[in-house]
Short mmCIF file of C-alpha atoms and ligand atoms in Angstrom, two decimals:
data_model
loop_
_atom_site.label_atom_id
_atom_site.label_comp_id
_atom_site.label_asym_id
_atom_site.label_seq_id
_atom_site.Cartn_x
_atom_site.Cartn_y
_atom_site.Cartn_z
CA UNK R 1180 82.73 63.75 105.78
CA UNK R 1181 82.25 66.15 108.71
CA UNK R 1182 83.63 69.64 109.26
CA UNK R 1183 85.60 70.25 112.44
CA UNK R 1184 82.40 71.94 113.80
CA UNK R 1185 80.45 68.68 113.20
CA UNK R 1186 78.34 69.88 110.25
CA UNK R 1187 78.27 68.18 106.89
CA UNK R 1188 81.38 69.12 104.85
CA UNK R 1189 81.28 70.85 101.48
CA UNK R 1190 85.02 71.26 100.94
CA UNK R 1191 87.91 68.95 101.44
CA UNK R 1192 91.48 69.76 100.59
CA UNK R 1193 94.58 67.57 100.99
CA UNK R 1194 96.78 70.63 100.28
CA UNK R 1195 95.50 72.52 103.35
CA UNK R 1196 94.54 69.38 105.25
CA UNK R 1197 91.07 70.78 106.00
CA UNK R 1198 87.46 69.53 105.73
CA UNK R 1199 84.91 72.36 106.04
CA UNK R 1200 81.15 72.98 105.98
CA UNK R 1201 79.33 75.76 104.28
CA UNK R 1202 79.52 78.01 107.34
CA UNK R 1203 83.21 77.58 108.12
CA UNK R 1204 84.37 77.58 104.45
CA UNK R 1205 83.82 81.31 103.70
CA UNK R 1206 85.93 82.32 106.72
CA UNK R 1207 88.65 79.97 105.66
CA UNK R 1208 88.55 81.32 102.07
CA UNK R 1209 88.77 84.97 103.26
CA UNK R 1210 91.66 84.05 105.56
CA UNK R 1211 93.75 82.42 102.84
CA UNK R 1212 93.15 85.35 100.40
CA UNK R 1213 94.08 87.85 103.11
CA UNK R 1214 97.23 85.86 103.89
CA UNK R 1215 98.43 85.88 100.32
CA UNK R 1216 97.51 89.56 99.78
CA UNK R 1217 99.72 90.43 102.80
CA UNK R 1218 102.56 88.03 102.12
CA UNK R 1219 102.96 89.05 98.48
CA UNK R 1220 102.17 92.73 99.13
CA UNK R 1221 99.43 92.70 96.53
CA UNK R 1222 97.31 95.54 97.90
CA UNK R 1223 97.80 98.37 100.39
CA UNK R 1224 95.22 99.53 102.88
CA UNK R 1225 95.53 103.20 101.74
CA UNK R 1226 94.79 102.39 98.07
CA UNK R 1227 91.55 102.91 96.16
CA UNK R 1228 91.07 99.63 94.26
CA UNK R 1229 89.19 99.14 91.00
CA UNK R 1230 87.89 95.53 91.25
CA UNK R 1231 87.22 94.29 87.72
CA UNK R 1232 84.23 91.98 87.61
CA UNK R 1233 83.10 89.92 84.61
CA UNK R 1234 79.98 88.47 86.10
CA UNK R 1235 81.66 85.04 86.50
CA UNK R 1236 82.47 83.15 89.70
CA UNK R 1237 86.07 84.13 90.10
CA UNK R 1238 85.67 87.89 90.11
CA UNK R 1239 82.56 87.51 92.31
CA UNK R 1240 84.66 85.65 94.84
CA UNK R 1241 87.36 88.30 94.67
CA UNK R 1242 84.83 91.09 95.29
CA UNK R 1243 83.41 89.22 98.28
CA UNK R 1244 86.90 88.70 99.78
CA UNK R 1245 87.86 92.40 99.32
CA UNK R 1246 84.65 93.38 101.11
CA UNK R 1247 85.25 91.03 104.02
CA UNK R 1248 88.88 92.15 104.26
CA UNK R 1249 87.66 95.72 104.42
CA UNK R 1250 89.69 97.08 101.44
CA UNK R 1251 88.58 100.34 99.79
CA UNK R 1252 87.22 99.35 96.39
CA UNK R 1253 84.59 99.89 93.68
CA UNK R 1254 83.45 97.42 91.03
CA UNK R 1255 84.20 97.90 87.29
CA UNK R 1256 82.50 96.13 84.46
CA UNK R 1257 83.00 96.36 80.71
CA UNK R 1258 79.96 95.57 78.60
CA UNK R 1259 81.57 93.85 75.57
CA UNK R 1260 78.35 93.75 73.62
CA UNK R 1261 78.32 89.93 73.09
CA UNK R 1262 74.53 89.43 72.90
CA UNK R 1263 72.87 87.40 75.62
CA UNK R 1264 76.18 86.60 77.30
CA UNK R 1265 76.97 90.23 77.99
CA UNK R 1266 73.42 90.93 79.12
CA UNK R 1267 73.68 88.07 81.61
CA UNK R 1268 77.13 89.29 82.84
CA UNK R 1269 75.78 92.79 83.40
CA UNK R 1270 72.74 91.51 85.34
CA UNK R 1271 75.01 89.47 87.56
CA UNK R 1272 77.40 92.32 88.39
CA UNK R 1273 74.46 94.65 89.10
CA UNK R 1274 73.17 92.09 91.59
CA UNK R 1275 76.57 91.68 93.10
CA UNK R 1276 76.94 95.41 93.54
CA UNK R 1277 73.64 95.52 95.36
CA UNK R 1278 74.47 92.45 97.47
CA UNK R 1279 77.89 93.80 98.58
CA UNK R 1280 76.66 97.46 98.71
CA UNK R 1281 79.62 98.56 96.62
CA UNK R 1282 79.45 101.04 93.80
CA UNK R 1283 79.48 99.58 90.29
CA UNK R 1284 81.03 101.39 87.30
CA UNK R 1285 80.06 100.21 83.85
CA UNK R 1286 81.75 101.12 80.55
CA UNK R 1287 80.23 99.98 77.23
CA UNK R 1288 82.67 99.01 74.47
CA UNK R 1289 79.95 100.17 72.02
CA UNK R 1290 80.62 103.76 73.19
CA UNK R 1291 84.09 103.42 71.54
CA UNK R 1292 82.50 102.67 68.17
CA UNK R 1293 82.59 98.88 68.05
CA UNK R 1294 81.71 95.69 70.01
CA UNK R 1295 83.43 92.29 70.18
CA UNK R 1296 80.81 90.99 67.69
CA UNK R 1297 82.32 93.26 64.99
CA UNK R 1298 85.77 91.76 65.29
CA UNK R 1299 87.05 89.05 62.84
CA UNK R 1300 86.25 85.64 64.25
CA UNK R 1301 89.95 84.59 64.50
CA UNK R 1302 90.97 87.71 66.36
CA UNK R 1303 88.12 87.96 68.86
CA UNK R 1304 89.96 86.83 72.02
CA UNK R 1305 93.08 88.97 71.50
CA UNK R 1306 90.96 91.98 70.66
CA UNK R 1307 88.83 91.39 73.74
CA UNK R 1308 91.98 91.17 75.90
CA UNK R 1309 93.30 94.43 74.38
CA UNK R 1310 90.06 96.28 74.97
CA UNK R 1311 89.80 95.08 78.62
CA UNK R 1312 93.37 95.99 79.55
CA UNK R 1313 93.06 99.42 77.90
CA UNK R 1314 89.66 100.32 79.34
CA UNK R 1315 90.58 99.03 82.92
CA UNK R 1316 93.74 101.18 82.92
CA UNK R 1317 92.17 104.37 81.43
CA UNK R 1318 89.14 104.18 83.64
CA UNK R 1319 91.24 103.62 86.75
CA UNK R 1320 93.59 106.44 86.05
CA UNK R 1321 91.01 109.02 85.01
CA UNK R 1322 88.83 108.24 88.07
CA UNK R 1323 91.60 108.34 90.69
CA UNK R 1324 91.99 104.63 91.46
CA UNK R 1325 95.49 103.54 92.62
CA UNK R 1326 95.33 99.88 91.55
CA UNK R 1327 93.38 97.62 89.20
CA UNK R 1328 92.45 94.20 90.59
CA UNK R 1329 91.60 91.26 88.41
CA UNK R 1330 90.54 87.80 89.42
CA UNK R 1331 93.08 85.68 87.55
CA UNK R 1332 93.36 82.26 89.19
CA UNK R 1333 96.35 79.98 89.43
CA UNK R 1334 95.00 78.01 86.50
CA UNK R 1335 94.93 81.18 84.32
CA UNK R 1336 98.56 82.09 85.33
CA UNK R 1337 100.05 78.59 84.77
CA UNK R 1338 98.25 78.53 81.42
CA UNK R 1339 99.70 81.85 80.38
CA UNK R 1340 103.11 80.78 81.66
CA UNK R 1341 103.18 77.52 79.64
CA UNK R 1342 101.98 79.15 76.43
CA UNK R 1343 104.53 81.90 76.62
CA UNK R 1344 107.36 79.49 77.42
CA UNK R 1345 106.33 77.39 74.41
CA UNK R 1346 106.33 80.33 72.09
CA UNK R 1347 109.59 81.73 73.36
CA UNK R 1348 108.06 84.90 74.83
CA UNK R 1349 110.02 84.46 78.06
CA UNK R 1350 110.01 88.19 78.88
CA UNK R 1351 106.13 88.11 79.06
CA UNK R 1352 106.52 86.05 82.25
CA UNK R 1353 107.39 89.27 84.11
CA UNK R 1354 103.65 90.15 83.73
CA UNK R 1355 102.72 87.25 85.97
CA UNK R 1356 103.71 88.89 89.20
CA UNK R 1357 100.85 89.15 91.69
CA UNK R 1358 101.41 92.89 91.63
CA UNK R 1359 102.98 95.22 89.06
CA UNK R 1360 103.58 98.76 90.30
CA UNK R 1361 102.44 101.80 88.36
CA UNK R 1362 104.65 103.12 85.58
CA UNK R 1363 104.17 106.17 83.40
CA UNK R 1364 100.42 106.22 82.58
CA UNK R 1365 99.94 102.61 83.54
CA UNK R 1366 98.12 102.16 86.92
CA UNK R 1367 99.34 99.41 89.22
CA UNK R 1368 97.90 95.93 88.43
CA UNK R 1369 97.13 93.25 91.07
CA UNK R 1370 95.92 89.69 91.13
CA UNK R 1371 94.70 89.01 94.64
CA UNK R 1372 93.53 85.48 93.68
CA UNK R 1373 96.76 84.45 91.91
CA UNK R 1374 97.15 81.42 94.15
CA UNK R 1375 93.49 80.51 94.45
CA UNK R 1376 92.05 77.69 92.40
CA UNK R 1377 88.79 77.81 90.39
CA UNK R 1378 87.43 75.20 92.68
CA UNK R 1379 88.06 77.27 95.78
CA UNK R 1380 86.28 80.26 94.14
CA UNK R 1381 83.36 78.14 92.92
CA UNK R 1382 82.92 76.62 96.36
CA UNK R 1383 82.74 80.13 97.90
CA UNK R 1384 80.13 81.52 95.49
CA UNK R 1385 78.02 78.43 95.66
CA UNK R 1386 78.06 78.05 99.45
CA UNK R 1387 77.12 81.72 99.91
CA UNK R 1388 74.70 81.72 96.90
CA UNK R 1389 76.48 84.86 95.63
CA UNK R 1390 75.12 86.36 92.32
CA UNK R 1391 77.18 85.17 89.36
CA UNK R 1392 76.59 83.75 85.89
CA UNK R 1393 77.85 80.38 84.78
CA UNK R 1394 77.19 80.95 81.07
CA UNK R 1395 80.43 80.80 78.99
CA UNK R 1396 81.41 83.42 76.48
CA UNK R 1397 80.35 82.00 73.05
CA UNK R 1398 83.86 82.84 71.76
CA UNK R 1399 85.77 80.96 74.51
CA UNK R 1400 88.16 78.58 72.82
CA UNK R 1401 88.53 74.94 73.90
CA UNK R 1402 91.66 75.06 76.01
CA UNK R 1403 93.59 71.84 76.11
CA UNK R 1404 96.25 73.28 78.43
CA UNK R 1405 93.65 73.93 81.13
CA UNK R 1406 92.70 70.21 80.93
CA UNK R 1407 96.37 69.21 81.20
CA UNK R 1408 96.86 71.42 84.28
CA UNK R 1409 93.85 69.73 85.92
CA UNK R 1410 95.27 66.31 85.04
CA UNK R 1411 98.61 67.07 86.62
CA UNK R 1412 96.85 68.30 89.75
CA UNK R 1413 94.88 65.06 89.97
CA UNK R 1414 98.12 63.10 89.97
CA UNK R 1415 100.17 65.47 92.08
CA UNK R 1416 98.15 67.27 94.70
CA UNK R 1417 99.37 70.83 95.35
CA UNK R 1418 101.01 71.14 91.96
CA UNK R 1419 99.02 74.25 90.86
CA UNK R 1420 99.57 76.34 93.97
CA UNK R 1421 103.26 75.40 94.40
CA UNK R 1422 103.85 76.04 90.67
CA UNK R 1423 102.13 79.40 90.68
CA UNK R 1424 104.04 80.64 93.70
CA UNK R 1425 107.30 79.71 91.99
CA UNK R 1426 106.17 81.57 88.84
CA UNK R 1427 105.64 84.65 91.08
CA UNK R 1428 109.23 84.35 92.35
CA UNK R 1429 110.61 83.77 88.90
CA UNK R 1430 108.75 86.74 87.42
CA UNK R 1431 110.72 89.05 89.70
CA UNK R 1432 113.90 88.10 87.89
CA UNK R 1433 112.67 88.86 84.40
CA UNK R 1434 112.56 92.38 82.93
CA UNK R 1435 110.27 93.37 80.16
CA UNK R 1436 112.54 95.58 78.14
CA UNK R 1437 110.08 97.28 75.80
CA UNK R 1438 110.78 100.58 74.28
CA UNK R 1439 107.53 102.21 75.52
CA UNK R 1440 106.24 105.38 73.92
CA UNK R 1441 102.87 106.90 73.61
CA UNK R 1442 100.09 106.32 71.04
CA UNK R 1443 99.90 109.23 68.60
CA UNK R 1444 96.06 109.07 68.62
CA UNK R 1445 95.09 108.62 72.25
CA UNK R 1446 98.34 109.33 74.10
CA UNK R 1447 98.21 106.16 76.16
CA UNK R 1448 101.31 103.99 76.68
CA UNK R 1449 102.14 101.97 73.62
CA UNK R 1450 105.03 100.04 72.13
CA UNK R 1451 104.10 101.14 68.55
CA UNK R 1452 103.13 104.43 67.02
CA UNK R 1453 99.40 103.62 67.28
CA UNK R 1454 98.26 101.53 70.29
CA UNK R 1455 96.47 98.17 69.83
CA UNK R 1456 93.20 99.63 71.07
CA UNK R 1457 93.22 102.58 68.61
CA UNK R 1458 94.08 100.09 65.87
CA UNK R 1459 90.91 98.17 66.76
CA UNK R 1460 88.89 101.40 66.69
CA UNK R 1461 90.32 102.37 63.32
CA UNK R 1462 89.56 98.93 61.89
CA UNK R 1463 86.16 98.14 63.30
CA UNK R 1464 84.88 101.54 64.58
CA UNK R 1465 81.80 103.14 63.19
CA UNK R 1466 82.85 106.81 63.68
P1 AMP K 499 89.64 86.83 81.39
O1 AMP K 499 90.54 87.75 80.62
O2 AMP K 499 88.27 86.75 80.76
O3 AMP K 499 90.26 85.57 81.75
O4 AMP K 499 89.35 87.58 82.74
C1 AMP K 499 90.37 87.84 83.72
C2 AMP K 499 89.91 88.85 84.70
O5 AMP K 499 89.60 90.09 84.06
C3 AMP K 499 88.63 88.47 85.38
O6 AMP K 499 88.82 87.64 86.50
C4 AMP K 499 88.00 89.79 85.79
O7 AMP K 499 88.65 90.25 87.01
C5 AMP K 499 88.48 90.69 84.63
N1 AMP K 499 87.39 90.78 83.59
C6 AMP K 499 87.11 89.88 82.65
N2 AMP K 499 86.07 90.25 81.90
C7 AMP K 499 85.70 91.51 82.42
C8 AMP K 499 84.71 92.50 82.02
N3 AMP K 499 83.85 92.19 81.01
N4 AMP K 499 84.56 93.59 82.77
C9 AMP K 499 85.41 93.81 83.85
N5 AMP K 499 86.41 92.96 84.20
C10 AMP K 499 86.57 91.82 83.51
FE1 FES K 500 86.38 88.12 75.52
FE2 FES K 500 84.81 86.04 75.18
S1 FES K 500 84.98 87.34 76.96
S2 FES K 500 86.03 87.04 73.71
ZN1 ZN K 501 95.76 104.76 71.24
#
């Protein structure tokens, strides 16, 4: 297959009805990210953005798009202390920072007294999520960033949506908006890639040879819902992006009515006396 410019194609999409080569694809990618960011009012030109990068392909693609779209941002990485995996991730984000010429901020979970390797096997993923959300928010607020950006893809969002629908946590769906404005000590959160697919992100980083790591976290669970979402897309082209845009609309109608207070240890926003992050520090911390 050939691109509209005549070169050999690397990307074909029935959803967008395009066939593109490695030179035309990055421009197309940046354009569709920019369009969604504008349409869903995900970021503002005046804001200082903290772009959270894991070292993987999705956040690498997000950082590239933010750079090309000329947003004001810095990179932020949390070293989770997961052996070789974390070392590889750190190496990739350092290369990315150099490649994009954007400042990189690194926080080590170890400096809070524990690492993900200290957590009970069964609780690793939820502890990791708690630590990431907490550190992203605190770092952003204390360093004067207006909004945190994460590279959640449409597959991540549909996955979260299905799991919460099945367990009856309907109110959690309000968290799936492409942007949540700031509240109390919580900095605004944004998902500039909420309607991008993993394939679109992968095609970008591979065609440009951007620095990213493809090694998987050794604690990543086998996720059957992700496979189901891919299967549906194979049978119904456009399912993922149409579905995620409807989730974004639906999320506006749902209110998360939590009785939010402040953690009596760290003072951050919490729905219990001691926040989940301080509970982790109390349980696994080494002083
Ligand atoms: P995950 O929770 O692993 O699905 O990651 C969701 C998003 O959180 C990624 O796309 C990144 O934007 C961000 N993120 C994940 N891991 C890290 C990390 N170690 N440091 C900074 N940001 C991260
Ligand atoms: Fe958090 Fe694997 S990245 S447990
Ligand atoms: Zn706390």
